[in-house]
Coordinates of C-alpha atoms in Angstrom, one line a residue:
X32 CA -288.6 220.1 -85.5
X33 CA -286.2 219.5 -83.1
X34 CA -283.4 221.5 -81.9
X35 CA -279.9 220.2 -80.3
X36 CA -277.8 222.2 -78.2
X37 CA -274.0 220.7 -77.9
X38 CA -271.8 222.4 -75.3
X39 CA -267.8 222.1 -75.2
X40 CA -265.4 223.8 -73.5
X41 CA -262.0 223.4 -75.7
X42 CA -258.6 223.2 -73.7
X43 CA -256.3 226.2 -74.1
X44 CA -254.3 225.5 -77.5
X45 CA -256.4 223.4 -78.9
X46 CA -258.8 225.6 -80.8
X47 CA -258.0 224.8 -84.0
X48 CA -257.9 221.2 -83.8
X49 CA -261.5 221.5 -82.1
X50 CA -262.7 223.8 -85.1
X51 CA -261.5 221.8 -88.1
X52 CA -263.2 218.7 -85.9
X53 CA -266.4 220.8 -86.1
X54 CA -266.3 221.4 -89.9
X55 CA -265.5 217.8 -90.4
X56 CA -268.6 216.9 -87.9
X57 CA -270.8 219.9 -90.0
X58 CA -269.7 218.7 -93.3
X59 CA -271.3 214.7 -92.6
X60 CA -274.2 215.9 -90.8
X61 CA -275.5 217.9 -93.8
X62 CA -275.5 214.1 -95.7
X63 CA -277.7 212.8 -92.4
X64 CA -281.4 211.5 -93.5
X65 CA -283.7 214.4 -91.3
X66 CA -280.9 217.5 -90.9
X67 CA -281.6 221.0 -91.4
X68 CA -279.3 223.0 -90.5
X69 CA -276.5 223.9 -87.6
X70 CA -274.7 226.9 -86.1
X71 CA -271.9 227.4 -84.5
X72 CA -271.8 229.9 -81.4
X73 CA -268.4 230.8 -79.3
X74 CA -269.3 232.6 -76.0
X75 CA -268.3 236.7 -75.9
X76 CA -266.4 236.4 -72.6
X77 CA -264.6 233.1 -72.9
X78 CA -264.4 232.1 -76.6
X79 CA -262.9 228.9 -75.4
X80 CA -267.1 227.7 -74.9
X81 CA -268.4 227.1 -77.3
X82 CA -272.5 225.9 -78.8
X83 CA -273.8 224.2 -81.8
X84 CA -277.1 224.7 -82.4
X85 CA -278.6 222.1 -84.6
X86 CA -281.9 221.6 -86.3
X87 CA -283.5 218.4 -87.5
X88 CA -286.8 216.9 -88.7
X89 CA -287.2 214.7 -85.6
X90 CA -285.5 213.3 -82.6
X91 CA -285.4 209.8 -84.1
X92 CA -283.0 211.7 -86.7
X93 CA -280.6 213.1 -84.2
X94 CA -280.6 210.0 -82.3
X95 CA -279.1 208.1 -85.5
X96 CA -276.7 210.8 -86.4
X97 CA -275.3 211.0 -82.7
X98 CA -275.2 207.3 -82.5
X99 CA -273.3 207.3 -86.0
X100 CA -269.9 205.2 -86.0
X101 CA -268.3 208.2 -87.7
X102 CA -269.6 210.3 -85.5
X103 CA -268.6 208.8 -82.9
X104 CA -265.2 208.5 -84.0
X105 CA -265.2 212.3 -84.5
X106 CA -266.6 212.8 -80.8
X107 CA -263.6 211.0 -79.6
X108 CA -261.4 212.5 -81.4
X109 CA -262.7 216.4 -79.7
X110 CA -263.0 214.6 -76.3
X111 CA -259.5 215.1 -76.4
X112 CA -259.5 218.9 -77.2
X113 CA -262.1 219.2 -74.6
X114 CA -261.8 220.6 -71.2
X115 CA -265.0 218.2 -69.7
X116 CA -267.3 215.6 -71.7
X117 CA -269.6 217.0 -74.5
X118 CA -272.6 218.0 -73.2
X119 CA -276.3 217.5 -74.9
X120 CA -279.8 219.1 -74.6
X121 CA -282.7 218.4 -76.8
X122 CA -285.5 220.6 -77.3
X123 CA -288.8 219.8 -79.3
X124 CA -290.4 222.5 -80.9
X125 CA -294.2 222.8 -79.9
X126 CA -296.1 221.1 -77.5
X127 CA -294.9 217.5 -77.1
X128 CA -296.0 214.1 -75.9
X129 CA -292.9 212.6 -74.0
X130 CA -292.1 209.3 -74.6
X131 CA -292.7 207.3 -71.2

């Protein structure tokens, strides 16, 4: 299992673009080959950060849904909502063997 953290920081007046960007980006995940499940998190202090959370069954899985054309498409589409660039972190769950 493998869990992706995607941090944004949207631009002041452009909240609602970025959220109906996220539902659009939800919606085509949950057709992915290896997706579980995601969750949306805005911070307490400073709604304008914001966290996905999302599962999958492998790395190999996230790795072909974030190099997806539509994704990608989607990604530059928030890039303009965004304050600085998307950033990733993948976590594994369970002891792991890192690739080399």
């Amino acid at each position: 299992i493998v869990k992706v953290f995607i941090k944004r920081e949207i631009k002041e007046g452009k909240s609602k673009e970025a959220v109906s960007l996220l539902k659009k980006f939800r919606s085509d995940a949950m057709d992915q080959s290896g997706y579980i499940s995601a969750e949306t998190l805005f911070n307490y202090d400073d709604p304008r950060k914001m966290v996905v959370v999302g599962m999958w069954q492998s790395v190999e899985n996230w790795l072909q849904w974030k190099g997806n054309k539509d994704r990608q498409a989607h990604e530059s589409k928030m890039a303009l909502c965004l304050e600085k660039p998307t950033e990733y972190e993948v976590y594994v769950l369970g002891a792991y063997s890192h690739k080399k």
